[in-house]
Short mmCIF file of C-alpha atoms (C1' of nucleotides) in Angstrom, two decimals:
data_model
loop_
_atom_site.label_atom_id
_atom_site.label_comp_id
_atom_site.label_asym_id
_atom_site.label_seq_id
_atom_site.Cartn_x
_atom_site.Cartn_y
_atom_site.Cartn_z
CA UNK O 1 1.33 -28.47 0.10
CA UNK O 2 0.41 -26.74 3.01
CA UNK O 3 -1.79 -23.40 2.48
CA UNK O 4 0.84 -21.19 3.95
CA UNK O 5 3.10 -22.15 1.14
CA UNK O 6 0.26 -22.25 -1.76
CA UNK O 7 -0.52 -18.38 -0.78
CA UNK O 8 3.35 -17.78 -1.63
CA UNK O 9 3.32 -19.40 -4.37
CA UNK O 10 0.39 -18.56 -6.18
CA UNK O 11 0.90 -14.43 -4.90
CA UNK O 12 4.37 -14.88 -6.56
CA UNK O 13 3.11 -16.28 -9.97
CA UNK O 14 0.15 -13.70 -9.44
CA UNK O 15 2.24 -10.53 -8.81
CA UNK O 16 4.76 -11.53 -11.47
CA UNK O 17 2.01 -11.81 -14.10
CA UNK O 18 -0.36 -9.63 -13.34
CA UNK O 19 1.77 -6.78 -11.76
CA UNK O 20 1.48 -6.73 -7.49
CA UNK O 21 -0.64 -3.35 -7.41
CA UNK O 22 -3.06 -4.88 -9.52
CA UNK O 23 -3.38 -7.94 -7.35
CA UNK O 24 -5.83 -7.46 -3.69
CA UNK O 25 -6.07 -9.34 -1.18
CA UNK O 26 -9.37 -11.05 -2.28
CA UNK O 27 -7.65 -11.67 -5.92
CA UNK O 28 -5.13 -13.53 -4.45
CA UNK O 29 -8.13 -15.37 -1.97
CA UNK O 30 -10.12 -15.90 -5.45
CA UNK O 31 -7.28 -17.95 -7.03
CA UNK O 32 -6.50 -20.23 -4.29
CA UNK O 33 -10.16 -20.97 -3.83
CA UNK O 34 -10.01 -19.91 -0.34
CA UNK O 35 -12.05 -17.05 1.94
CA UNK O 36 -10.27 -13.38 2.44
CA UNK O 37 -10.69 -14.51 5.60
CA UNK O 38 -8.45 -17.74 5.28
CA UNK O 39 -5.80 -15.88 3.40
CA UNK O 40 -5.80 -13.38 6.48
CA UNK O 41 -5.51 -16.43 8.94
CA UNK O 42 -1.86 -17.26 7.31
CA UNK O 43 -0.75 -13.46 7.04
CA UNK O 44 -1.79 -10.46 8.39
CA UNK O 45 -1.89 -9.29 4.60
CA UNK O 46 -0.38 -8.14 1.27
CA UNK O 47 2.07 -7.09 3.29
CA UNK O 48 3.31 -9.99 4.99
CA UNK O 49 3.14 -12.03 1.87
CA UNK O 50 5.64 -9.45 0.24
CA UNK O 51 7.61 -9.48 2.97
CA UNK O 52 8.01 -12.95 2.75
CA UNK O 53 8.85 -13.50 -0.73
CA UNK O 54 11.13 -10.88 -0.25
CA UNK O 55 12.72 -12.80 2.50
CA UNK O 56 13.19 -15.62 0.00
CA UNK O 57 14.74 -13.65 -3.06
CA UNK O 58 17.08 -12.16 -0.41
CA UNK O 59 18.31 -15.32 0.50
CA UNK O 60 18.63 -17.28 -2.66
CA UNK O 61 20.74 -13.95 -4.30
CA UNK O 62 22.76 -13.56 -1.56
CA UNK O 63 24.11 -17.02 -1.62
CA UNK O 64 24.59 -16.69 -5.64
CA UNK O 65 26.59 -13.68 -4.92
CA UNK O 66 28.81 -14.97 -2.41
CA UNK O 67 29.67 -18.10 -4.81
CA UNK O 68 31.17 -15.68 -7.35
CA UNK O 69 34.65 -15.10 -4.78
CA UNK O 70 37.32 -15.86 -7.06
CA UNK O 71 35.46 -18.34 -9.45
CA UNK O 72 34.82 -16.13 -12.11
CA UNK O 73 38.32 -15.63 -14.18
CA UNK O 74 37.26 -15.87 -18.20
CA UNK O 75 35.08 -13.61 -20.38
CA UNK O 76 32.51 -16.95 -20.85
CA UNK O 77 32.45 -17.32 -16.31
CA UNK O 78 31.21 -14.13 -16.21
CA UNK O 79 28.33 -14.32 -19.25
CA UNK O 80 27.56 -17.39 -17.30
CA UNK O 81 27.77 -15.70 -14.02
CA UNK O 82 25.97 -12.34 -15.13
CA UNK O 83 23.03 -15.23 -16.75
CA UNK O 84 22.66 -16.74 -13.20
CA UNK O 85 21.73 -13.16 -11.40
CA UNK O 86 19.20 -12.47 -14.26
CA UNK O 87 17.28 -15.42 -14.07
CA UNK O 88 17.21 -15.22 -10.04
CA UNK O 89 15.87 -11.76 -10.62
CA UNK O 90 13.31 -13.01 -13.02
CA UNK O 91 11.98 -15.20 -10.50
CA UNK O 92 11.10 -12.46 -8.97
CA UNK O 93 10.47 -9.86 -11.06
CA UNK O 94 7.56 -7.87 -9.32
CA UNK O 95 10.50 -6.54 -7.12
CA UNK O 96 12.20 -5.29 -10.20
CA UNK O 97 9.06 -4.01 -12.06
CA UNK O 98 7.79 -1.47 -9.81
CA UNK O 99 11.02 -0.57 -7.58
CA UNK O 100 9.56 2.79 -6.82
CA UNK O 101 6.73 2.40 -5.30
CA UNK O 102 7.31 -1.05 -3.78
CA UNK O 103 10.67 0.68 -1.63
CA UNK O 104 8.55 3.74 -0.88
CA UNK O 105 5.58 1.25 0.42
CA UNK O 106 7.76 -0.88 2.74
CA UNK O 107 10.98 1.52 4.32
CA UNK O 108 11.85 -1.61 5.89
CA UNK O 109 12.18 -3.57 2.54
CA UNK O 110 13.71 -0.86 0.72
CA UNK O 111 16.52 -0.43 3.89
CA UNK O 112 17.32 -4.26 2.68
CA UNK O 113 16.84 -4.06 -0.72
CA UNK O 114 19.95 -0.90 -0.74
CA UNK O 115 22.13 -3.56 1.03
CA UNK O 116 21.75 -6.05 -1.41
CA UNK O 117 22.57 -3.35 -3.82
CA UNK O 118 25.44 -2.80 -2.29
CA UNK O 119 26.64 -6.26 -1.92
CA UNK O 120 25.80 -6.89 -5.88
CA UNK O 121 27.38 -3.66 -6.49
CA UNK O 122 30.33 -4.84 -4.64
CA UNK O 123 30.07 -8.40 -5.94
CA UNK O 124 30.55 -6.73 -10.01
CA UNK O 125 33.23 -4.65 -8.68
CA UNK O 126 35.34 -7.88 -7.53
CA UNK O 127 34.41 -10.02 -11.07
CA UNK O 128 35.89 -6.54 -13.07
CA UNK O 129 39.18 -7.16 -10.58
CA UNK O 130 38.98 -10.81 -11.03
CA UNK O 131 38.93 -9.96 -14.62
CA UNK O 132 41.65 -7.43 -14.93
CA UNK O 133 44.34 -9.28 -12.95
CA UNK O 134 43.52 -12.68 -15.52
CA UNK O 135 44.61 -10.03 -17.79
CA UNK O 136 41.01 -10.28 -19.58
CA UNK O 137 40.14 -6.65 -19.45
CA UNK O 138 42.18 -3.35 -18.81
CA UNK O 139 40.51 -0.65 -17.51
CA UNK O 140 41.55 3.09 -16.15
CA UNK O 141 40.53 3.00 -12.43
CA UNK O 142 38.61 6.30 -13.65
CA UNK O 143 36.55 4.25 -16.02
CA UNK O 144 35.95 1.04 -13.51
CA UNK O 145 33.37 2.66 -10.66
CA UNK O 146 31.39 4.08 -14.03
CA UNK O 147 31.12 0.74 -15.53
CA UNK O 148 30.04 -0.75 -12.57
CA UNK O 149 27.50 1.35 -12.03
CA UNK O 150 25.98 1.08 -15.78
CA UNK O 151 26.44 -2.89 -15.22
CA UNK O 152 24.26 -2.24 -11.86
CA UNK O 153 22.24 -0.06 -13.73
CA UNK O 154 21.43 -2.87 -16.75
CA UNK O 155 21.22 -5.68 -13.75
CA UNK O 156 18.43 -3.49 -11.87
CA UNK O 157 16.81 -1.93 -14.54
CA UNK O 158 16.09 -4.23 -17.55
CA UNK O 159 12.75 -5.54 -17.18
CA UNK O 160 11.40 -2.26 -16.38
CA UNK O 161 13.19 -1.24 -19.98
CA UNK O 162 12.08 -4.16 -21.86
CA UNK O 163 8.67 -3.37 -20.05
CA UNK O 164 9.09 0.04 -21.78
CA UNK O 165 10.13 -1.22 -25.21
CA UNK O 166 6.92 -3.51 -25.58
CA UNK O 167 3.85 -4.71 -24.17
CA UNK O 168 4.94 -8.49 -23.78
CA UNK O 169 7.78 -10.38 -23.83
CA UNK O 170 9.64 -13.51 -23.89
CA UNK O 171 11.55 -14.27 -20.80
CA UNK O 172 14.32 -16.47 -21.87
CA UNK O 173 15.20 -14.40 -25.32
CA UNK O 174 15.26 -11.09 -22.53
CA UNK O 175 17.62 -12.44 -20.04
CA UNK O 176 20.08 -13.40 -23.41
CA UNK O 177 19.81 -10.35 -24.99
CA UNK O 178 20.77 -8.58 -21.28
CA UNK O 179 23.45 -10.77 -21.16
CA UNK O 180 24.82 -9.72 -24.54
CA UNK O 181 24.11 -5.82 -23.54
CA UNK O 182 26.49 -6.64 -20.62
CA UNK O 183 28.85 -7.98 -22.21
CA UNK O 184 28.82 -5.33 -24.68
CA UNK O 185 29.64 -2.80 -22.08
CA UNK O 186 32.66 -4.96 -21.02
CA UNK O 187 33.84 -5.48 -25.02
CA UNK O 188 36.00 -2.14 -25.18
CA UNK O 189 37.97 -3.05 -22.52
CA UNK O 190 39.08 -6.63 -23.72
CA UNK O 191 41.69 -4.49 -26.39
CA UNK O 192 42.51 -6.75 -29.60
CA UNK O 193 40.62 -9.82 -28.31
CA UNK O 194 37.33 -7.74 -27.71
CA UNK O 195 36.19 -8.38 -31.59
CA UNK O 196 36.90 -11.55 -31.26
CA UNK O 197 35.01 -12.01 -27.98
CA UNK O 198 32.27 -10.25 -29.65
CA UNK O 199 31.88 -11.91 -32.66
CA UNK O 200 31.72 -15.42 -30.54
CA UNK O 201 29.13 -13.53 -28.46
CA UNK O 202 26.74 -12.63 -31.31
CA UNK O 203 27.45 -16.29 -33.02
CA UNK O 204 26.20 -17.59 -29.32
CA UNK O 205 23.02 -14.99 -29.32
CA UNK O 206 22.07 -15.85 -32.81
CA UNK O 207 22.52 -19.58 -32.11
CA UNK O 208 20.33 -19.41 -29.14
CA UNK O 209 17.87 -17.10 -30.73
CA UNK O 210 17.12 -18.47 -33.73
CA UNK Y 1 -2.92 32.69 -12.71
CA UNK Y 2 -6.23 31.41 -13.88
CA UNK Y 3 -7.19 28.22 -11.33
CA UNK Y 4 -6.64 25.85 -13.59
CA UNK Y 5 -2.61 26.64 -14.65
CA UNK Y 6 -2.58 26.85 -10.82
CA UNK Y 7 -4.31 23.50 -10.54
CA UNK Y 8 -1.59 21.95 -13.45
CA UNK Y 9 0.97 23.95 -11.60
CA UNK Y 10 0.49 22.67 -7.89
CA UNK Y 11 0.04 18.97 -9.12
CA UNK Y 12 3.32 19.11 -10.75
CA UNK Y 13 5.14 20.34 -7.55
CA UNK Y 14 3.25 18.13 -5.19
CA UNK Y 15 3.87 14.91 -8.01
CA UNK Y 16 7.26 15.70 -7.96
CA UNK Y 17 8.24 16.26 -4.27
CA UNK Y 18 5.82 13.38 -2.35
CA UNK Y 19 5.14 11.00 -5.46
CA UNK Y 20 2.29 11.00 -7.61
CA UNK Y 21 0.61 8.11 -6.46
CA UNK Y 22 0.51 9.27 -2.60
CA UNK Y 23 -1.29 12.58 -4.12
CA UNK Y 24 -5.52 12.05 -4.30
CA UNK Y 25 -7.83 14.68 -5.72
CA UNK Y 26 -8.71 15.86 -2.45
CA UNK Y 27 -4.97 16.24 -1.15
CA UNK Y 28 -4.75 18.53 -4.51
CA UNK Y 29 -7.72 20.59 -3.84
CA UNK Y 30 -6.14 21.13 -0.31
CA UNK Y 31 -2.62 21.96 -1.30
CA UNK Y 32 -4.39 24.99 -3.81
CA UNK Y 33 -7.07 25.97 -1.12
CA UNK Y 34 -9.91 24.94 -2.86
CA UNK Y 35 -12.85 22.18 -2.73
CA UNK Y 36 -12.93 19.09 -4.30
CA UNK Y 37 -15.72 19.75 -6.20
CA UNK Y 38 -14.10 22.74 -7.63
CA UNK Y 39 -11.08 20.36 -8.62
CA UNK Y 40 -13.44 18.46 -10.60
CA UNK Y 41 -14.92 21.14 -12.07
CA UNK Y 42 -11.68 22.44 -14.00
CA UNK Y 43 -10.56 18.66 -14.72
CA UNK Y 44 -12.52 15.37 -14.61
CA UNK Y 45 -9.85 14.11 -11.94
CA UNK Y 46 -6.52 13.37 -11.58
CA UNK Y 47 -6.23 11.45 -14.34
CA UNK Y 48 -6.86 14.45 -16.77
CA UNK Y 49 -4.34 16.44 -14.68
CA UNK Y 50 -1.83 14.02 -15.54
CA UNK Y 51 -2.49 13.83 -19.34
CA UNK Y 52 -2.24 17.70 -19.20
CA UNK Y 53 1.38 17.50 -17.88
CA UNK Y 54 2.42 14.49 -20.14
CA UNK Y 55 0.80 17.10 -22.92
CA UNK Y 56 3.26 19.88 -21.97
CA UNK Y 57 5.96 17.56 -21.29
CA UNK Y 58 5.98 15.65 -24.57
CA UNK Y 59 5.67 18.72 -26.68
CA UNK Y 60 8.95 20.39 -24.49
CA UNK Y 61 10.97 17.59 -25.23
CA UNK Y 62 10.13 17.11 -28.92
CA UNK Y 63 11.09 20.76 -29.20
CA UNK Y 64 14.53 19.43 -27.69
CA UNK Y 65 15.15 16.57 -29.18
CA UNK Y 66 14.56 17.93 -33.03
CA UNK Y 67 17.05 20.92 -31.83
CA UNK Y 68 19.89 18.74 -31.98
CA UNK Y 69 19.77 17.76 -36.07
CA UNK Y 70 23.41 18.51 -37.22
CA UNK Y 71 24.17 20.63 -34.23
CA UNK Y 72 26.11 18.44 -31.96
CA UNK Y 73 30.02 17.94 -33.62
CA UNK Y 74 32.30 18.34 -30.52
CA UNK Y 75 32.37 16.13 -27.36
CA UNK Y 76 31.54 19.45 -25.27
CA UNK Y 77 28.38 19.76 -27.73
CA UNK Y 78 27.48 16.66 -26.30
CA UNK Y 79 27.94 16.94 -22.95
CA UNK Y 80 25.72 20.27 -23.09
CA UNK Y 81 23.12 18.59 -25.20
CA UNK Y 82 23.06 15.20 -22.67
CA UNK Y 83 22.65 17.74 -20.00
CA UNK Y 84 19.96 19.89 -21.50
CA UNK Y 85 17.75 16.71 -21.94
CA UNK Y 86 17.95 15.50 -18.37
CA UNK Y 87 17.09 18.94 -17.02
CA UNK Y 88 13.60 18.45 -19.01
CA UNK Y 89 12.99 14.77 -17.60
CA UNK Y 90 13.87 16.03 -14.35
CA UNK Y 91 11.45 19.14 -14.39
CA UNK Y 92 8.35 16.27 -14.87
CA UNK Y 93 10.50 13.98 -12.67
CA UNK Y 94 7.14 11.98 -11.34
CA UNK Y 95 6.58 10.26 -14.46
CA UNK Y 96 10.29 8.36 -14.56
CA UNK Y 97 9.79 7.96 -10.46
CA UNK Y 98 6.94 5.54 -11.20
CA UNK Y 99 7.16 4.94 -14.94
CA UNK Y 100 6.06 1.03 -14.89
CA UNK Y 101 2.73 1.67 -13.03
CA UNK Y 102 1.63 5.28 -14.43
CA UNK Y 103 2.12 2.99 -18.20
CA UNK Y 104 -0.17 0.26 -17.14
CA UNK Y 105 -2.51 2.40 -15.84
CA UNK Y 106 -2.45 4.80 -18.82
CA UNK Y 107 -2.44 2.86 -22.19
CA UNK Y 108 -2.43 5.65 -24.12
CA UNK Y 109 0.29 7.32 -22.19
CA UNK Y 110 2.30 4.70 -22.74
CA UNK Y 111 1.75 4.68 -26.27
CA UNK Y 112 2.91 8.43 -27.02
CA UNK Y 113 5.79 8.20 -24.12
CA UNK Y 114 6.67 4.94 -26.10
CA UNK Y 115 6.63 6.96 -29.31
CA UNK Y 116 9.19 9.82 -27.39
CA UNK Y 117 11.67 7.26 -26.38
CA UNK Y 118 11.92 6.09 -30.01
CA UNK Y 119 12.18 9.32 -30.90
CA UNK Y 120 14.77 10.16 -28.17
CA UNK Y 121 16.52 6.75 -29.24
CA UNK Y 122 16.89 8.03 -33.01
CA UNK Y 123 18.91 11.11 -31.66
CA UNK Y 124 21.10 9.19 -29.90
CA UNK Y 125 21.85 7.29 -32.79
CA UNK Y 126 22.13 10.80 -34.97
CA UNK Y 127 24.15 12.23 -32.14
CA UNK Y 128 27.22 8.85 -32.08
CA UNK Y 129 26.79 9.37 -36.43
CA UNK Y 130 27.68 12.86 -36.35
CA UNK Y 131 30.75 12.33 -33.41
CA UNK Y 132 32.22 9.30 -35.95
CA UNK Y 133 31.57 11.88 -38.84
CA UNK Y 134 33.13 14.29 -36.89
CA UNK Y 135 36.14 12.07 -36.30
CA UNK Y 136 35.73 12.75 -32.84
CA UNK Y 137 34.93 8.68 -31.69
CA UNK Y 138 35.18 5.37 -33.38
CA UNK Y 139 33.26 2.81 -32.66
CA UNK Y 140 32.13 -0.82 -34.40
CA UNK Y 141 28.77 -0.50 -36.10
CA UNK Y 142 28.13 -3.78 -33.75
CA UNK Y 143 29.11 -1.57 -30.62
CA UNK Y 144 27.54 1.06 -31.59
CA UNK Y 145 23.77 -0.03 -31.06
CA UNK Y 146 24.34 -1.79 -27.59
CA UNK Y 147 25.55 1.43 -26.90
CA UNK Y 148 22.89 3.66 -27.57
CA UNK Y 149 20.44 1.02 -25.47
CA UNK Y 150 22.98 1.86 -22.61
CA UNK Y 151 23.24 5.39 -23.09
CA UNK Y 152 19.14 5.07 -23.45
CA UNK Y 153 19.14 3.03 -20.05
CA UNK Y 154 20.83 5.79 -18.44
CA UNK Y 155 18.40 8.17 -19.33
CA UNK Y 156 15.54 7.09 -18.49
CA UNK Y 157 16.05 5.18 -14.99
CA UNK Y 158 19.03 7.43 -13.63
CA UNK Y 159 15.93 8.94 -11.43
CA UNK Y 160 15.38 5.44 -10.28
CA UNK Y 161 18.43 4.30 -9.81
CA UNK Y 162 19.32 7.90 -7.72
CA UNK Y 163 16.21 6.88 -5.54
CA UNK Y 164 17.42 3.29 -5.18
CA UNK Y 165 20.66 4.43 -3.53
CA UNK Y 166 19.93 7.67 -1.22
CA UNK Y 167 16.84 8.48 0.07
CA UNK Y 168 17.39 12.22 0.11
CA UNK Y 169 18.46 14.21 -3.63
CA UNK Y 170 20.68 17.28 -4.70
CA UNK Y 171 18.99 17.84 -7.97
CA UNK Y 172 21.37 20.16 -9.67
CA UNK Y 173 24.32 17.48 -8.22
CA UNK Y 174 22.58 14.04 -9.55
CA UNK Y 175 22.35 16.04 -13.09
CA UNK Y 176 25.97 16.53 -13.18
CA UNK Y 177 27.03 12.84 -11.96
CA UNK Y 178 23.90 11.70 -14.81
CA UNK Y 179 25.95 13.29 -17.56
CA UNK Y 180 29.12 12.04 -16.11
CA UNK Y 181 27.68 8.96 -16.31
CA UNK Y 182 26.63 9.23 -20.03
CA UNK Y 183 30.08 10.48 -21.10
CA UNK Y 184 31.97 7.60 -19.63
CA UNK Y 185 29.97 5.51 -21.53
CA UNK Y 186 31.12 7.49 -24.67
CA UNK Y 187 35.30 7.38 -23.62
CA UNK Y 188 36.15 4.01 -24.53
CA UNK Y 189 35.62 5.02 -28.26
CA UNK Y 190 37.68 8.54 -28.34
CA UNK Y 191 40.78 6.51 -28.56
CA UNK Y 192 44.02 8.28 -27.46
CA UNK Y 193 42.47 11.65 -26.50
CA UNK Y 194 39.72 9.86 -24.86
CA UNK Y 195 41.76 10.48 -21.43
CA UNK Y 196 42.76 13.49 -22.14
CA UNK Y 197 38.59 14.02 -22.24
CA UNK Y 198 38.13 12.04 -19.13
CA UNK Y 199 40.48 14.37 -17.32
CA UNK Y 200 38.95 17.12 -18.81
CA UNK Y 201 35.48 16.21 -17.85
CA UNK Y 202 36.90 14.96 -14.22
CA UNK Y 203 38.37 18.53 -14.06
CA UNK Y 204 34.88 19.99 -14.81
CA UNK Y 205 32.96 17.58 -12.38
CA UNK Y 206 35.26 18.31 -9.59
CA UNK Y 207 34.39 21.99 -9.97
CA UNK Y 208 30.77 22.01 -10.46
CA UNK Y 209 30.26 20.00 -7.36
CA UNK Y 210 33.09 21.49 -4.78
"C1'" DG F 1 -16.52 29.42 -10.73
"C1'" DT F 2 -16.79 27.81 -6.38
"C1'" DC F 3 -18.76 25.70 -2.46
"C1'" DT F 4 -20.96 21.83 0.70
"C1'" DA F 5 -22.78 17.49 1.10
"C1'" DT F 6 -23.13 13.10 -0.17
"C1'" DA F 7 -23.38 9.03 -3.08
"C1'" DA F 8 -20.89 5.10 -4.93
"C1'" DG F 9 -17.23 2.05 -5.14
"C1'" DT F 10 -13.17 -0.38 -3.41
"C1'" DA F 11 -9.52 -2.33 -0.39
"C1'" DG F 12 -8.23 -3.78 4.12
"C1'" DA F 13 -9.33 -6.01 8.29
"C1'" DT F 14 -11.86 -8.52 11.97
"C1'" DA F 15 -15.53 -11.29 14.61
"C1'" DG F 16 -17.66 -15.28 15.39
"C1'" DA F 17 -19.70 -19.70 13.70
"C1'" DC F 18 -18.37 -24.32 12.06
"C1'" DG Q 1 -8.05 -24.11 9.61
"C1'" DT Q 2 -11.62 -22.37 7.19
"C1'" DC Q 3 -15.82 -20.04 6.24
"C1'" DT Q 4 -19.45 -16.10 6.02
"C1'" DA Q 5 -20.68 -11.70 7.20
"C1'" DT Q 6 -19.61 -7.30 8.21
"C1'" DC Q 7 -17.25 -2.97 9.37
"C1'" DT Q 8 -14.11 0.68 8.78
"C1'" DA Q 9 -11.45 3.75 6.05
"C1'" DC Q 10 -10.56 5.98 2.04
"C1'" DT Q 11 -10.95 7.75 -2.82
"C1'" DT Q 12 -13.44 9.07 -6.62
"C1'" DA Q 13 -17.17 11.41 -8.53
"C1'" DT Q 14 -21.55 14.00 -8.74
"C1'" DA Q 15 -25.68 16.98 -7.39
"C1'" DG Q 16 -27.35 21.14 -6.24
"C1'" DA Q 17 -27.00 25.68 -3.72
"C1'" DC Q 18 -24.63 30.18 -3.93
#
DNA sequence: GTCTATAAGTAGATAGAC
DNA sequence: GTCTATCTACTTATAGAC
């Protein structure tokens, strides 16, 4: 493995674990085993490193959203669906963990990260369509932008609340238990079958839960 | 105004307009006209300054939270009460700006602000039990927590989330679309009238905001 | 209470040898 | 490509005069 790529990946598993403003440039030196001097052979920085892993998340979520067009059409394609987003986000959950001052440190980053937003936001908006002409869900038009924007709001915000909530945590059981608040938002729009839905929902979360 | 309510007062301004982490001691000590060392004389740095706030902030919003105990029977109740709270959080905006790194880098900040959102939580929770008492919503005792995380969600990251998508803010205007927000949550479980509500509330949006 | 001056510590970045 | 050594810049924090 070449050293370019072992600085990405150990920053990643670094800043993921130990939170990225925690982590300096020597840190990140320390764990490789390298000099500060090495690490600022490959990149100009903490910086460039971000930059570059951000590069990479962009990529990989872009081409999961663009493989949702028209192949979500049941309530259990879209847990499945919503499952696949979380876990790509948990990859790289720095991002997601300190938001704030991450978009307010890099304009540049933060100018992508609102288009990728927007695609997501526009990716939820086509599943809850998708959804609705199956004849899974019925939902006002009023009610539709609103529940797109709490499902954006769950999607972007979740490991900052759970991060809130308590001091550690256990990935996989998180990214289930987001699913299921998801898919509780969607519930009271599913009419008589939403009980049912639910009911197989919370069988599935207990099952997987223990 | 004794130096240091001017000191508590500046830091909460300057926190809240350019971020509290951009914000050193000296930058402080600057904005009020005075020296550093004079800074450090009425507080031991910004940390302290900080744990003042949280101090006035905590005891503002118990005061509001344990004002809403049997109070809160109509679905205009709520919408008053939802919007009383989020004038508070957005008063001491800096600490929901940056809420992931000001926790890890004061334990014992997180602890008590930890202790407010269960608090804030339980009269959520009181406020959806008094609207089912009330007749006013029903909702599945299954439903019902997943929607109190949601409505919780809301509340705390809507901040976030506002800086996430603009880069520039109309306070009294994000408020307004917040509780919006919050009520559409609530509409899927007023039944029948719950569109005559929506209209109702659209009506009242549509004014407040020209 | 308030100031000036300065110490002490830390992160970021580069130069030059190997 | 990799290292050691070093330098700059910045922030916090304190000492001592007024």
């Amino acid at each position: 493995m070449k050293t370019r790529d072992r600085i990405l990946h150990v920053s990643l598993l670094l800043f993921n674990e130990e939170g990225e403003a925690q982590q300096t440039a020597v840190d990140i030196s320390n764990a490789l085993g390298i000099s500060p001097g090495n690490l600022y052979y490959h990149f100009k920085g903490k910086d460039a490193i971000i930059r570059a892993l951000f590069d990479a998340f962009e990529e990989e979520m872009r081409v999961i959203l663009r493989g949702s067009r028209g192949s979500v059409t049941s309530i259990e394609d879209n847990w499945v669906y919503i499952y696949i987003i979380l876990e790509e986000i948990y990859d790289f959950r720095f991002f997601y963990r300190n938001l704030g001052v991450l978009l307010k440190r890099y304009p540049d980053l933060a100018v992508r990260f609102r288009a990728l937003v927007a695609e997501q936001r526009m990716t939820i908006l086509g599943l809850l369509d998708d959804l609705s002409k199956a004849g899974v869900i019925s939902i006002d038009p009023r009610l539709r932008d609103a529940l797109t924007e709490q499902i954006m709001l769950a999607l972007t915000f979740w490991l900052e609340a759970d991060a809130l909530n308590r001091q550690e945590h256990d990935g996989a059981d998180l990214i289930h238990r987001t699913v299921f608040q998801v898919m509780c938002l969607i519930v009271p729009y599913m009419g008589e079958t939403g009980f049912d839905a639910l009911s197989r929902m919370i069988d599935h979360y207990e099952r997987a839960t223990g």
